[in-house]
């Protein structure tokens, strides 16, 4: 089963970190990612560039606005995708993620599997 891990952070907290704390955190996340890469569980990991756009249908038109589309102090700053045997393992990985040591959070989303060749979900 594949899981999307959405990582939330707070710009004020990130920008207030001492350079040595930020360097240490980045090293921990890099090590975490490398361990998952070596196990074959990490499929993808990327940081997101600020700021997203939101597309919503309003009065029959697709309206594009600056995002995120909800007002919040926290925003999605990066993500990673893992492929694991079960939800228990996905939650184990989520709880071990070091990027939330200074606040923020992580959402775990099961991904729909689809065999595009056979058109089966």
PDB file of C-alpha atoms in Angstrom:
ATOM      1  CA  UNK A   1       0.000   0.000   0.000  1.00  0.00           C
ATOM      2  CA  UNK A   2       1.217   3.493  -0.818  1.00  0.00           C
ATOM      3  CA  UNK A   3       0.880   6.409   1.593  1.00  0.00           C
ATOM      4  CA  UNK A   4       1.341  10.127   1.035  1.00  0.00           C
ATOM      5  CA  UNK A   5       2.860  11.941   4.006  1.00  0.00           C
ATOM      6  CA  UNK A   6       2.063  15.680   3.959  1.00  0.00           C
ATOM      7  CA  UNK A   7       4.398  17.663   6.177  1.00  0.00           C
ATOM      8  CA  UNK A   8       3.091  20.883   7.738  1.00  0.00           C
ATOM      9  CA  UNK A   9       5.271  23.612   9.122  1.00  0.00           C
ATOM     10  CA  UNK A  10       5.120  27.172  10.392  1.00  0.00           C
ATOM     11  CA  UNK A  11       7.283  29.797   8.664  1.00  0.00           C
ATOM     12  CA  UNK A  12       7.707  31.808  11.857  1.00  0.00           C
ATOM     13  CA  UNK A  13       9.107  28.776  13.682  1.00  0.00           C
ATOM     14  CA  UNK A  14      11.345  27.723  10.770  1.00  0.00           C
ATOM     15  CA  UNK A  15      12.707  31.240  10.306  1.00  0.00           C
ATOM     16  CA  UNK A  16      13.429  31.559  14.036  1.00  0.00           C
ATOM     17  CA  UNK A  17      15.611  28.425  14.218  1.00  0.00           C
ATOM     18  CA  UNK A  18      19.274  28.989  14.899  1.00  0.00           C
ATOM     19  CA  UNK A  19      21.424  28.012  11.886  1.00  0.00           C
ATOM     20  CA  UNK A  20      22.952  25.084  13.793  1.00  0.00           C
ATOM     21  CA  UNK A  21      19.475  23.796  14.755  1.00  0.00           C
ATOM     22  CA  UNK A  22      18.326  24.022  11.142  1.00  0.00           C
ATOM     23  CA  UNK A  23      21.452  22.221   9.925  1.00  0.00           C
ATOM     24  CA  UNK A  24      20.929  19.493  12.530  1.00  0.00           C
ATOM     25  CA  UNK A  25      17.277  19.077  11.572  1.00  0.00           C
ATOM     26  CA  UNK A  26      18.108  18.862   7.858  1.00  0.00           C
ATOM     27  CA  UNK A  27      20.739  16.208   8.606  1.00  0.00           C
ATOM     28  CA  UNK A  28      18.194  14.202  10.621  1.00  0.00           C
ATOM     29  CA  UNK A  29      15.623  14.366   7.826  1.00  0.00           C
ATOM     30  CA  UNK A  30      18.257  13.415   5.233  1.00  0.00           C
ATOM     31  CA  UNK A  31      19.244  10.411   7.366  1.00  0.00           C
ATOM     32  CA  UNK A  32      15.599   9.439   7.834  1.00  0.00           C
ATOM     33  CA  UNK A  33      15.035   9.598   4.058  1.00  0.00           C
ATOM     34  CA  UNK A  34      18.187   7.599   3.331  1.00  0.00           C
ATOM     35  CA  UNK A  35      17.122   4.838   5.731  1.00  0.00           C
ATOM     36  CA  UNK A  36      13.754   4.565   3.965  1.00  0.00           C
ATOM     37  CA  UNK A  37      15.450   4.660   0.534  1.00  0.00           C
ATOM     38  CA  UNK A  38      17.734   1.796   1.550  1.00  0.00           C
ATOM     39  CA  UNK A  39      14.757  -0.249   2.792  1.00  0.00           C
ATOM     40  CA  UNK A  40      12.987   0.331  -0.527  1.00  0.00           C
ATOM     41  CA  UNK A  41      10.019   1.993   1.199  1.00  0.00           C
ATOM     42  CA  UNK A  42      10.644   5.598   0.105  1.00  0.00           C
ATOM     43  CA  UNK A  43       9.273   6.220  -3.381  1.00  0.00           C
ATOM     44  CA  UNK A  44       9.541  10.000  -3.517  1.00  0.00           C
ATOM     45  CA  UNK A  45      10.306  13.008  -1.318  1.00  0.00           C
ATOM     46  CA  UNK A  46      10.167  16.672  -2.315  1.00  0.00           C
ATOM     47  CA  UNK A  47       9.971  20.072  -0.709  1.00  0.00           C
ATOM     48  CA  UNK A  48       7.342  22.428  -2.060  1.00  0.00           C
ATOM     49  CA  UNK A  49       8.041  25.914  -3.380  1.00  0.00           C
ATOM     50  CA  UNK A  50       6.002  28.743  -1.889  1.00  0.00           C
ATOM     51  CA  UNK A  51       3.206  29.626  -2.644  1.00  0.00           C
ATOM     52  CA  UNK A  52       0.635  27.401  -4.275  1.00  0.00           C
ATOM     53  CA  UNK A  53      -2.359  28.416  -6.349  1.00  0.00           C
ATOM     54  CA  UNK A  54      -5.918  27.362  -5.633  1.00  0.00           C
ATOM     55  CA  UNK A  55      -8.384  26.545  -8.402  1.00  0.00           C
ATOM     56  CA  UNK A  56     -12.059  26.445  -7.457  1.00  0.00           C
ATOM     57  CA  UNK A  57     -15.249  26.509  -9.459  1.00  0.00           C
ATOM     58  CA  UNK A  58     -17.215  29.688  -8.765  1.00  0.00           C
ATOM     59  CA  UNK A  59     -20.356  30.486 -10.741  1.00  0.00           C
ATOM     60  CA  UNK A  60     -19.419  28.082 -13.521  1.00  0.00           C
ATOM     61  CA  UNK A  61     -15.862  29.393 -13.918  1.00  0.00           C
ATOM     62  CA  UNK A  62     -12.536  28.037 -12.715  1.00  0.00           C
ATOM     63  CA  UNK A  63     -11.158  30.818 -10.524  1.00  0.00           C
ATOM     64  CA  UNK A  64      -7.439  30.823  -9.726  1.00  0.00           C
ATOM     65  CA  UNK A  65      -6.260  32.525  -6.535  1.00  0.00           C
ATOM     66  CA  UNK A  66      -3.096  32.568  -4.505  1.00  0.00           C
ATOM     67  CA  UNK A  67      -2.950  29.731  -2.003  1.00  0.00           C
ATOM     68  CA  UNK A  68      -3.088  28.126   0.323  1.00  0.00           C
ATOM     69  CA  UNK A  69      -6.828  28.445   0.096  1.00  0.00           C
ATOM     70  CA  UNK A  70      -7.375  28.409   3.854  1.00  0.00           C
ATOM     71  CA  UNK A  71      -5.939  30.888   6.301  1.00  0.00           C
ATOM     72  CA  UNK A  72      -3.570  29.087   8.609  1.00  0.00           C
ATOM     73  CA  UNK A  73      -0.230  29.566  10.278  1.00  0.00           C
ATOM     74  CA  UNK A  74       0.833  26.111   9.140  1.00  0.00           C
ATOM     75  CA  UNK A  75       1.220  25.166   5.498  1.00  0.00           C
ATOM     76  CA  UNK A  76       2.228  22.086   3.535  1.00  0.00           C
ATOM     77  CA  UNK A  77       5.965  22.487   3.029  1.00  0.00           C
ATOM     78  CA  UNK A  78       6.953  19.086   1.689  1.00  0.00           C
ATOM     79  CA  UNK A  79       5.788  15.545   1.193  1.00  0.00           C
ATOM     80  CA  UNK A  80       7.018  12.039   0.783  1.00  0.00           C
ATOM     81  CA  UNK A  81       5.464   8.842  -0.513  1.00  0.00           C
ATOM     82  CA  UNK A  82       6.169   5.421   0.926  1.00  0.00           C
ATOM     83  CA  UNK A  83       5.128   1.950  -0.100  1.00  0.00           C
ATOM     84  CA  UNK A  84       4.726  -0.343   2.880  1.00  0.00           C
ATOM     85  CA  UNK A  85       2.982  -3.572   3.819  1.00  0.00           C
ATOM     86  CA  UNK A  86       0.317  -2.048   6.045  1.00  0.00           C
ATOM     87  CA  UNK A  87      -1.003   1.034   7.832  1.00  0.00           C
ATOM     88  CA  UNK A  88       0.822   0.072  11.021  1.00  0.00           C
ATOM     89  CA  UNK A  89       4.163   0.492   9.242  1.00  0.00           C
ATOM     90  CA  UNK A  90       3.038   3.778   7.670  1.00  0.00           C
ATOM     91  CA  UNK A  91       2.170   5.131  11.114  1.00  0.00           C
ATOM     92  CA  UNK A  92       5.494   3.913  12.507  1.00  0.00           C
ATOM     93  CA  UNK A  93       7.285   5.890   9.797  1.00  0.00           C
ATOM     94  CA  UNK A  94       5.111   8.967  10.408  1.00  0.00           C
ATOM     95  CA  UNK A  95       5.821   8.912  14.158  1.00  0.00           C
ATOM     96  CA  UNK A  96       9.566   8.649  13.491  1.00  0.00           C
ATOM     97  CA  UNK A  97       9.734  11.606  11.074  1.00  0.00           C
ATOM     98  CA  UNK A  98      12.186  14.122  12.591  1.00  0.00           C
ATOM     99  CA  UNK A  99      10.983  17.129  10.601  1.00  0.00           C
ATOM    100  CA  UNK A 100       8.234  17.879  13.106  1.00  0.00           C
ATOM    101  CA  UNK A 101      10.566  18.222  16.094  1.00  0.00           C
ATOM    102  CA  UNK A 102      10.055  21.993  16.171  1.00  0.00           C
ATOM    103  CA  UNK A 103       6.299  21.971  15.636  1.00  0.00           C
ATOM    104  CA  UNK A 104       4.136  21.366  12.651  1.00  0.00           C
ATOM    105  CA  UNK A 105       2.643  18.031  11.857  1.00  0.00           C
ATOM    106  CA  UNK A 106       2.316  15.260   9.365  1.00  0.00           C
ATOM    107  CA  UNK A 107      -0.817  13.881   7.686  1.00  0.00           C
ATOM    108  CA  UNK A 108      -0.905  10.283   6.451  1.00  0.00           C
ATOM    109  CA  UNK A 109      -3.047   9.684   3.370  1.00  0.00           C
ATOM    110  CA  UNK A 110      -3.553   6.199   1.849  1.00  0.00           C
ATOM    111  CA  UNK A 111      -3.252   6.446  -1.934  1.00  0.00           C
ATOM    112  CA  UNK A 112      -5.617   4.737  -4.321  1.00  0.00           C
ATOM    113  CA  UNK A 113      -3.858   2.090  -6.309  1.00  0.00           C
ATOM    114  CA  UNK A 114      -4.680   1.859  -9.975  1.00  0.00           C
ATOM    115  CA  UNK A 115      -3.496  -0.454 -12.691  1.00  0.00           C
ATOM    116  CA  UNK A 116      -3.737   1.939 -15.644  1.00  0.00           C
ATOM    117  CA  UNK A 117      -3.060  -0.833 -18.155  1.00  0.00           C
ATOM    118  CA  UNK A 118      -6.108  -2.857 -17.061  1.00  0.00           C
ATOM    119  CA  UNK A 119      -8.156   0.155 -15.843  1.00  0.00           C
ATOM    120  CA  UNK A 120      -8.719  -1.563 -12.462  1.00  0.00           C
ATOM    121  CA  UNK A 121      -8.621   0.294  -9.161  1.00  0.00           C
TER     122      UNK A 121
END
